[in-house]
Amino acid sequence: MALYIVLGLLGPRLEGFEMRTLLYPLLAMTLLSGMAGTVQAQSMSSHGTPGMAAQPQMKSSRDKTGADALKSDGMRMSRGMMSARAPDIDLLWAKVMIAHHQGAIDMSQSVLKAGDDPEARKLAQATIDENTKAKADLEAYVRKHGG
């Protein structure tokens, strides 16, 4: 649905535009929406909600807190991506990607706070480092191009 809304708004500006530039952030958003639904289903499954697929319980309250944080991070990222506004597709892409990278940073910080697996923590830190640089590059682009 969100894809149709975005394409409807941008349709006239998309001639000659590579769709993957727009579709990659939307795909990430869609995947995160599914993740958020999984986390919600996990928290609801303990209440025996009819029709909800049984999900494994989180190992600890720390895991549940971390999963709730990931859900919030993903929702905030989605709102940021969908609320981005710009006068052209190039600036819009940059602003959507800034929100995307911030979401990756936030989610990775949540893993560092709540996770205990050394490999996941290492990957989370690498994700923070890479996305912090990419976000800074995009912010510089937006400033340079008047956004």
CSV table of N, CA and C in Angstrom, one decimal:
chain,number,residue,atom,x,y,z
A,1,MET,N,0.8,-1.2,0.0
A,1,MET,CA,0.0,0.0,0.0
A,1,MET,C,0.9,1.3,0.0
A,2,ALA,N,1.9,1.3,0.9
A,2,ALA,CA,2.7,2.5,1.0
A,2,ALA,C,3.4,2.7,-0.4
A,3,LEU,N,3.8,1.6,-1.0
A,3,LEU,CA,4.5,1.7,-2.3
A,3,LEU,C,3.6,2.4,-3.3
A,4,TYR,N,2.3,2.0,-3.4
A,4,TYR,CA,1.4,2.7,-4.3
A,4,TYR,C,1.2,4.2,-4.0
A,5,ILE,N,1.2,4.5,-2.7
A,5,ILE,CA,1.1,5.9,-2.3
A,5,ILE,C,2.3,6.7,-2.8
A,6,VAL,N,3.5,6.2,-2.5
A,6,VAL,CA,4.7,6.8,-2.9
A,6,VAL,C,4.8,7.0,-4.4
A,7,LEU,N,4.5,5.9,-5.1
A,7,LEU,CA,4.6,5.9,-6.5
A,7,LEU,C,3.6,6.9,-7.1
A,8,GLY,N,2.4,6.9,-6.5
A,8,GLY,CA,1.4,7.9,-7.0
A,8,GLY,C,1.8,9.3,-6.8
A,9,LEU,N,2.5,9.6,-5.7
A,9,LEU,CA,3.0,11.0,-5.4
A,9,LEU,C,4.1,11.3,-6.3
A,10,LEU,N,5.0,10.3,-6.6
A,10,LEU,CA,6.2,10.6,-7.4
A,10,LEU,C,6.1,10.3,-8.8
A,11,GLY,N,5.0,9.6,-9.2
A,11,GLY,CA,4.9,9.1,-10.6
A,11,GLY,C,5.4,10.1,-11.7
A,12,PRO,N,5.0,11.3,-11.7
A,12,PRO,CA,5.5,12.2,-12.8
A,12,PRO,C,7.0,12.5,-12.7
A,13,ARG,N,7.6,12.3,-11.6
A,13,ARG,CA,9.0,12.5,-11.5
A,13,ARG,C,9.9,11.3,-11.7
A,14,LEU,N,9.3,10.2,-12.0
A,14,LEU,CA,10.1,8.9,-12.0
A,14,LEU,C,10.6,8.6,-13.4
A,15,GLU,N,10.4,9.3,-14.4
A,15,GLU,CA,10.9,9.0,-15.7
A,15,GLU,C,12.4,9.0,-15.7
A,16,GLY,N,13.0,7.9,-16.2
A,16,GLY,CA,14.5,7.8,-16.2
A,16,GLY,C,15.1,7.5,-14.8
A,17,PHE,N,14.3,7.2,-13.9
A,17,PHE,CA,14.7,7.0,-12.5
A,17,PHE,C,14.8,5.5,-12.3
A,18,GLU,N,15.9,5.1,-11.7
A,18,GLU,CA,16.1,3.7,-11.4
A,18,GLU,C,15.2,3.3,-10.2
A,19,MET,N,14.3,2.4,-10.4
A,19,MET,CA,13.3,2.1,-9.4
A,19,MET,C,14.0,1.5,-8.1
A,20,ARG,N,15.1,0.8,-8.3
A,20,ARG,CA,15.7,0.2,-7.1
A,20,ARG,C,16.1,1.3,-6.1
A,21,THR,N,16.4,2.5,-6.5
A,21,THR,CA,16.8,3.6,-5.6
A,21,THR,C,15.6,3.9,-4.6
A,22,LEU,N,14.4,3.7,-5.1
A,22,LEU,CA,13.2,3.9,-4.3
A,22,LEU,C,12.8,2.7,-3.6
A,23,LEU,N,12.9,1.6,-4.3
A,23,LEU,CA,12.4,0.3,-3.8
A,23,LEU,C,13.2,-0.3,-2.6
A,24,TYR,N,14.6,-0.1,-2.6
A,24,TYR,CA,15.4,-0.6,-1.5
A,24,TYR,C,14.9,-0.1,-0.2
A,25,PRO,N,14.8,1.2,0.0
A,25,PRO,CA,14.3,1.7,1.3
A,25,PRO,C,12.9,1.2,1.6
A,26,LEU,N,12.0,1.1,0.6
A,26,LEU,CA,10.7,0.6,0.9
A,26,LEU,C,10.7,-0.8,1.2
A,27,LEU,N,11.6,-1.6,0.6
A,27,LEU,CA,11.7,-3.0,1.0
A,27,LEU,C,12.2,-3.1,2.4
A,28,ALA,N,13.1,-2.3,2.8
A,28,ALA,CA,13.6,-2.4,4.2
A,28,ALA,C,12.5,-2.0,5.2
A,29,MET,N,11.7,-1.0,4.8
A,29,MET,CA,10.6,-0.6,5.6
A,29,MET,C,9.5,-1.8,5.7
A,30,THR,N,9.3,-2.4,4.6
A,30,THR,CA,8.3,-3.5,4.6
A,30,THR,C,8.8,-4.7,5.5
A,31,LEU,N,10.1,-5.0,5.4
A,31,LEU,CA,10.7,-6.1,6.2
A,31,LEU,C,10.6,-5.7,7.7
A,32,LEU,N,10.8,-4.4,8.0
A,32,LEU,CA,10.7,-4.0,9.4
A,32,LEU,C,9.3,-4.0,9.9
A,33,SER,N,8.4,-3.7,9.0
A,33,SER,CA,7.0,-3.8,9.4
A,33,SER,C,6.6,-5.3,9.8
A,34,GLY,N,7.2,-6.2,9.0
A,34,GLY,CA,6.9,-7.6,9.3
A,34,GLY,C,7.6,-8.0,10.6
A,35,MET,N,8.8,-7.5,10.9
A,35,MET,CA,9.5,-7.7,12.1
A,35,MET,C,8.7,-7.2,13.3
A,36,ALA,N,8.2,-6.0,13.1
A,36,ALA,CA,7.4,-5.4,14.2
A,36,ALA,C,6.2,-6.2,14.5
A,37,GLY,N,5.5,-6.7,13.4
A,37,GLY,CA,4.4,-7.6,13.6
A,37,GLY,C,4.7,-8.9,14.4
A,38,THR,N,5.9,-9.4,14.1
A,38,THR,CA,6.4,-10.6,14.7
A,38,THR,C,6.6,-10.4,16.2
A,39,VAL,N,7.2,-9.2,16.5
A,39,VAL,CA,7.4,-8.9,17.9
A,39,VAL,C,6.1,-8.7,18.6
A,40,GLN,N,5.1,-8.0,18.0
A,40,GLN,CA,3.8,-7.8,18.6
A,40,GLN,C,3.1,-9.2,18.8
A,41,ALA,N,3.2,-10.1,17.8
A,41,ALA,CA,2.6,-11.4,17.9
A,41,ALA,C,3.2,-12.1,19.1
A,42,GLN,N,4.6,-12.0,19.3
A,42,GLN,CA,5.2,-12.7,20.4
A,42,GLN,C,4.7,-12.2,21.7
A,43,SER,N,4.5,-10.9,21.8
A,43,SER,CA,4.0,-10.4,23.1
A,43,SER,C,2.5,-10.7,23.3
A,44,MET,N,1.8,-10.8,22.2
A,44,MET,CA,0.4,-11.1,22.4
A,44,MET,C,0.1,-12.6,22.5
A,45,SER,N,1.1,-13.5,22.0
A,45,SER,CA,0.8,-14.9,22.1
A,45,SER,C,0.8,-15.4,23.5
A,46,SER,N,1.4,-14.7,24.5
A,46,SER,CA,1.3,-15.1,25.8
A,46,SER,C,0.0,-14.9,26.4
A,47,HIS,N,-0.9,-14.1,25.8
A,47,HIS,CA,-2.2,-13.9,26.3
A,47,HIS,C,-3.2,-14.8,25.6
A,48,GLY,N,-2.8,-15.7,24.8
A,48,GLY,CA,-3.7,-16.7,24.2
A,48,GLY,C,-4.6,-16.0,23.2
A,49,THR,N,-4.2,-15.0,22.5
A,49,THR,CA,-5.1,-14.3,21.5
A,49,THR,C,-5.4,-15.3,20.4
A,50,PRO,N,-6.7,-15.5,20.2
A,50,PRO,CA,-7.2,-16.4,19.1
A,50,PRO,C,-6.7,-15.9,17.8
A,51,GLY,N,-6.3,-16.8,16.9
A,51,GLY,CA,-5.9,-16.5,15.6
A,51,GLY,C,-4.5,-16.1,15.4
A,52,MET,N,-3.7,-15.9,16.5
A,52,MET,CA,-2.4,-15.4,16.4
A,52,MET,C,-1.5,-16.7,16.4
A,53,ALA,N,-0.5,-16.7,15.5
A,53,ALA,CA,0.4,-17.8,15.4
A,53,ALA,C,1.2,-17.9,16.7
A,54,ALA,N,1.5,-19.1,17.2
A,54,ALA,CA,2.3,-19.2,18.4
A,54,ALA,C,3.7,-18.8,18.1
A,55,GLN,N,4.3,-18.0,18.9
A,55,GLN,CA,5.6,-17.5,18.7
A,55,GLN,C,6.4,-18.0,19.9
A,56,PRO,N,7.7,-18.3,19.7
A,56,PRO,CA,8.5,-18.7,20.9
A,56,PRO,C,8.6,-17.5,21.9
A,57,GLN,N,8.6,-17.8,23.2
A,57,GLN,CA,8.7,-16.8,24.2
A,57,GLN,C,10.2,-16.3,24.2
A,58,MET,N,10.3,-15.0,24.5
A,58,MET,CA,11.7,-14.5,24.7
A,58,MET,C,12.3,-15.2,25.9
A,59,LYS,N,13.6,-15.3,25.8
A,59,LYS,CA,14.4,-16.0,26.9
A,59,LYS,C,14.3,-15.3,28.2
A,60,SER,N,14.3,-14.0,28.2
A,60,SER,CA,14.4,-13.2,29.4
A,60,SER,C,13.6,-11.9,29.3
A,61,SER,N,13.5,-11.2,30.4
A,61,SER,CA,12.8,-9.9,30.3
A,61,SER,C,13.7,-8.9,29.6
A,62,ARG,N,15.1,-9.2,29.7
A,62,ARG,CA,16.0,-8.3,28.9
A,62,ARG,C,15.7,-8.5,27.4
A,63,ASP,N,15.5,-9.8,27.0
A,63,ASP,CA,15.2,-10.0,25.5
A,63,ASP,C,13.9,-9.3,25.1
A,64,LYS,N,12.9,-9.4,26.0
A,64,LYS,CA,11.6,-8.8,25.7
A,64,LYS,C,11.8,-7.3,25.6
A,65,THR,N,12.5,-6.7,26.5
A,65,THR,CA,12.8,-5.3,26.5
A,65,THR,C,13.5,-4.9,25.2
A,66,GLY,N,14.5,-5.7,24.8
A,66,GLY,CA,15.2,-5.4,23.6
A,66,GLY,C,14.3,-5.6,22.4
A,67,ALA,N,13.4,-6.6,22.3
A,67,ALA,CA,12.5,-6.8,21.2
A,67,ALA,C,11.6,-5.6,21.1
A,68,ASP,N,11.1,-5.1,22.3
A,68,ASP,CA,10.2,-3.9,22.3
A,68,ASP,C,10.9,-2.7,21.7
A,69,ALA,N,12.2,-2.6,22.1
A,69,ALA,CA,13.0,-1.4,21.6
A,69,ALA,C,13.2,-1.5,20.1
A,70,LEU,N,13.5,-2.7,19.6
A,70,LEU,CA,13.6,-2.9,18.1
A,70,LEU,C,12.3,-2.5,17.4
A,71,LYS,N,11.2,-2.9,18.0
A,71,LYS,CA,9.9,-2.6,17.4
A,71,LYS,C,9.7,-1.1,17.3
A,72,SER,N,10.0,-0.4,18.4
A,72,SER,CA,9.9,1.1,18.5
A,72,SER,C,10.9,1.7,17.5
A,73,ASP,N,12.1,1.2,17.4
A,73,ASP,CA,13.1,1.7,16.5
A,73,ASP,C,12.6,1.6,15.0
A,74,GLY,N,12.1,0.4,14.7
A,74,GLY,CA,11.6,0.2,13.3
A,74,GLY,C,10.4,1.1,13.0
A,75,MET,N,9.5,1.3,14.0
A,75,MET,CA,8.3,2.1,13.7
A,75,MET,C,8.8,3.6,13.5
A,76,ARG,N,9.7,4.0,14.3
A,76,ARG,CA,10.2,5.4,14.2
A,76,ARG,C,10.9,5.6,12.9
A,77,MET,N,11.7,4.6,12.4
A,77,MET,CA,12.4,4.7,11.1
A,77,MET,C,11.3,4.7,10.0
A,78,SER,N,10.3,3.9,10.1
A,78,SER,CA,9.3,3.9,9.1
A,78,SER,C,8.6,5.2,9.0
A,79,ARG,N,8.3,5.8,10.1
A,79,ARG,CA,7.6,7.2,10.1
A,79,ARG,C,8.6,8.2,9.5
A,80,GLY,N,9.8,8.1,9.9
A,80,GLY,CA,10.8,9.1,9.3
A,80,GLY,C,10.9,8.9,7.8
A,81,MET,N,10.9,7.7,7.3
A,81,MET,CA,11.1,7.5,5.9
A,81,MET,C,9.8,7.9,5.1
A,82,MET,N,8.7,7.7,5.7
A,82,MET,CA,7.4,8.0,5.0
A,82,MET,C,7.1,9.5,5.1
A,83,SER,N,7.7,10.2,6.1
A,83,SER,CA,7.4,11.6,6.3
A,83,SER,C,8.4,12.5,5.6
A,84,ALA,N,9.4,11.9,5.0
A,84,ALA,CA,10.4,12.7,4.3
A,84,ALA,C,9.8,13.5,3.1
A,85,ARG,N,10.1,14.8,3.0
A,85,ARG,CA,9.6,15.6,2.0
A,85,ARG,C,10.8,16.3,1.3
A,86,ALA,N,10.7,16.5,0.0
A,86,ALA,CA,11.7,17.2,-0.8
A,86,ALA,C,11.1,17.7,-2.1
A,87,PRO,N,11.7,18.7,-2.7
A,87,PRO,CA,11.2,19.2,-4.0
A,87,PRO,C,11.6,18.3,-5.2
A,88,ASP,N,12.6,17.4,-5.0
A,88,ASP,CA,12.9,16.5,-6.1
A,88,ASP,C,13.3,15.1,-5.6
A,89,ILE,N,13.4,14.2,-6.6
A,89,ILE,CA,13.6,12.8,-6.2
A,89,ILE,C,15.0,12.6,-5.6
A,90,ASP,N,16.0,13.3,-6.0
A,90,ASP,CA,17.3,13.1,-5.4
A,90,ASP,C,17.4,13.5,-3.9
A,91,LEU,N,16.8,14.6,-3.6
A,91,LEU,CA,16.8,15.0,-2.2
A,91,LEU,C,15.8,14.1,-1.4
A,92,LEU,N,14.7,13.7,-2.0
A,92,LEU,CA,13.8,12.8,-1.3
A,92,LEU,C,14.5,11.5,-1.0
A,93,TRP,N,15.2,11.0,-2.0
A,93,TRP,CA,15.9,9.7,-1.7
A,93,TRP,C,16.9,9.9,-0.6
A,94,ALA,N,17.7,11.0,-0.6
A,94,ALA,CA,18.7,11.2,0.5
A,94,ALA,C,18.0,11.3,1.8
A,95,LYS,N,16.9,12.0,1.9
A,95,LYS,CA,16.2,12.2,3.2
A,95,LYS,C,15.6,10.8,3.7
A,96,VAL,N,15.1,10.1,2.8
A,96,VAL,CA,14.5,8.7,3.1
A,96,VAL,C,15.7,7.9,3.6
A,97,MET,N,16.8,7.9,2.9
A,97,MET,CA,18.0,7.1,3.3
A,97,MET,C,18.6,7.6,4.7
A,98,ILE,N,18.5,8.9,5.0
A,98,ILE,CA,19.0,9.3,6.3
A,98,ILE,C,18.1,8.7,7.4
A,99,ALA,N,16.8,8.7,7.2
A,99,ALA,CA,15.9,8.0,8.2
A,99,ALA,C,16.2,6.5,8.3
A,100,HIS,N,16.5,5.9,7.1
A,100,HIS,CA,16.8,4.5,7.1
A,100,HIS,C,18.1,4.2,7.9
A,101,HIS,N,19.1,5.0,7.6
A,101,HIS,CA,20.4,4.8,8.3
A,101,HIS,C,20.3,5.0,9.8
A,102,GLN,N,19.5,6.1,10.2
A,102,GLN,CA,19.2,6.3,11.6
A,102,GLN,C,18.5,5.1,12.2
A,103,GLY,N,17.6,4.6,11.5
A,103,GLY,CA,16.9,3.4,12.0
A,103,GLY,C,17.9,2.2,12.3
A,104,ALA,N,18.8,2.0,11.3
A,104,ALA,CA,19.8,0.9,11.5
A,104,ALA,C,20.7,1.2,12.7
A,105,ILE,N,21.0,2.5,12.9
A,105,ILE,CA,21.8,2.9,14.1
A,105,ILE,C,21.0,2.6,15.4
A,106,ASP,N,19.8,3.1,15.4
A,106,ASP,CA,19.0,2.9,16.6
A,106,ASP,C,18.8,1.4,16.9
A,107,MET,N,18.4,0.6,15.9
A,107,MET,CA,18.2,-0.8,16.2
A,107,MET,C,19.5,-1.5,16.7
A,108,SER,N,20.6,-1.1,16.1
A,108,SER,CA,21.9,-1.7,16.5
A,108,SER,C,22.3,-1.3,18.0
A,109,GLN,N,21.9,0.0,18.3
A,109,GLN,CA,22.2,0.4,19.7
A,109,GLN,C,21.3,-0.4,20.7
A,110,SER,N,20.1,-0.7,20.2
A,110,SER,CA,19.2,-1.5,21.1
A,110,SER,C,19.8,-2.9,21.3
A,111,VAL,N,20.4,-3.5,20.3
A,111,VAL,CA,21.0,-4.8,20.4
A,111,VAL,C,22.2,-4.7,21.4
A,112,LEU,N,23.0,-3.6,21.3
A,112,LEU,CA,24.1,-3.4,22.2
A,112,LEU,C,23.6,-3.3,23.6
A,113,LYS,N,22.5,-2.7,23.8
A,113,LYS,CA,22.0,-2.5,25.2
A,113,LYS,C,21.4,-3.8,25.8
A,114,ALA,N,20.7,-4.6,24.9
A,114,ALA,CA,20.0,-5.7,25.4
A,114,ALA,C,20.6,-7.1,25.0
A,115,GLY,N,21.3,-7.1,24.0
A,115,GLY,CA,21.9,-8.4,23.5
A,115,GLY,C,23.1,-8.9,24.2
A,116,ASP,N,23.3,-10.1,24.2
A,116,ASP,CA,24.5,-10.7,24.9
A,116,ASP,C,25.4,-11.5,24.0
A,117,ASP,N,25.0,-11.8,22.8
A,117,ASP,CA,25.8,-12.6,21.9
A,117,ASP,C,27.0,-11.8,21.3
A,118,PRO,N,28.2,-12.2,21.5
A,118,PRO,CA,29.3,-11.5,21.1
A,118,PRO,C,29.3,-11.2,19.6
A,119,GLU,N,28.9,-12.2,18.8
A,119,GLU,CA,28.9,-12.0,17.3
A,119,GLU,C,27.9,-10.9,16.9
A,120,ALA,N,26.7,-11.0,17.5
A,120,ALA,CA,25.6,-10.0,17.2
A,120,ALA,C,26.1,-8.6,17.7
A,121,ARG,N,26.7,-8.5,18.8
A,121,ARG,CA,27.2,-7.2,19.3
A,121,ARG,C,28.3,-6.6,18.4
A,122,LYS,N,29.1,-7.5,17.9
A,122,LYS,CA,30.2,-7.0,16.9
A,122,LYS,C,29.5,-6.5,15.6
A,123,LEU,N,28.6,-7.3,15.1
A,123,LEU,CA,27.8,-6.9,13.9
A,123,LEU,C,27.1,-5.6,14.2
A,124,ALA,N,26.4,-5.5,15.3
A,124,ALA,CA,25.7,-4.2,15.7
A,124,ALA,C,26.6,-3.0,15.7
A,125,GLN,N,27.8,-3.2,16.3
A,125,GLN,CA,28.7,-2.1,16.3
A,125,GLN,C,29.2,-1.7,14.9
A,126,ALA,N,29.5,-2.7,14.1
A,126,ALA,CA,29.9,-2.4,12.7
A,126,ALA,C,28.8,-1.7,11.9
A,127,THR,N,27.6,-2.1,12.2
A,127,THR,CA,26.4,-1.5,11.6
A,127,THR,C,26.3,0.0,12.0
A,128,ILE,N,26.5,0.2,13.3
A,128,ILE,CA,26.5,1.6,13.7
A,128,ILE,C,27.6,2.4,13.0
A,129,ASP,N,28.8,1.9,13.0
A,129,ASP,CA,29.9,2.6,12.4
A,129,ASP,C,29.7,2.9,10.9
A,130,GLU,N,29.2,1.9,10.1
A,130,GLU,CA,29.0,2.1,8.7
A,130,GLU,C,27.8,3.1,8.5
A,131,ASN,N,26.7,2.9,9.2
A,131,ASN,CA,25.6,3.7,9.0
A,131,ASN,C,25.7,5.2,9.5
A,132,THR,N,26.6,5.4,10.5
A,132,THR,CA,26.9,6.7,10.9
A,132,THR,C,27.6,7.5,9.8
A,133,LYS,N,28.6,6.8,9.2
A,133,LYS,CA,29.3,7.5,8.1
A,133,LYS,C,28.3,7.8,6.9
A,134,ALA,N,27.6,6.7,6.5
A,134,ALA,CA,26.6,6.9,5.4
A,134,ALA,C,25.6,8.0,5.6
A,135,LYS,N,25.1,8.1,6.9
A,135,LYS,CA,24.2,9.1,7.2
A,135,LYS,C,24.8,10.5,7.1
A,136,ALA,N,26.0,10.6,7.6
A,136,ALA,CA,26.8,11.9,7.6
A,136,ALA,C,27.0,12.3,6.1
A,137,ASP,N,27.3,11.4,5.3
A,137,ASP,CA,27.5,11.7,3.8
A,137,ASP,C,26.2,12.2,3.2
A,138,LEU,N,25.1,11.5,3.5
A,138,LEU,CA,23.8,12.0,3.0
A,138,LEU,C,23.4,13.3,3.5
A,139,GLU,N,23.6,13.6,4.8
A,139,GLU,CA,23.3,14.9,5.4
A,139,GLU,C,24.1,16.0,4.7
A,140,ALA,N,25.4,15.7,4.4
A,140,ALA,CA,26.2,16.7,3.7
A,140,ALA,C,25.7,16.9,2.3
A,141,TYR,N,25.2,15.9,1.6
A,141,TYR,CA,24.6,16.0,0.3
A,141,TYR,C,23.3,16.9,0.4
A,142,VAL,N,22.5,16.7,1.4
A,142,VAL,CA,21.3,17.4,1.5
A,142,VAL,C,21.6,18.9,1.8
A,143,ARG,N,22.6,19.2,2.7
A,143,ARG,CA,23.0,20.6,2.9
A,143,ARG,C,23.5,21.2,1.6
A,144,LYS,N,24.3,20.5,0.9
A,144,LYS,CA,25.0,21.0,-0.3
A,144,LYS,C,23.9,21.4,-1.4
A,145,HIS,N,22.8,20.6,-1.4
A,145,HIS,CA,21.8,20.8,-2.5
A,145,HIS,C,20.5,21.5,-1.9
A,146,GLY,N,20.7,22.2,-0.8
A,146,GLY,CA,19.6,23.1,-0.4
A,146,GLY,C,18.4,22.4,0.3
A,147,GLY,N,18.6,21.2,0.7
A,147,GLY,CA,17.5,20.5,1.3
A,147,GLY,C,17.5,20.7,2.8
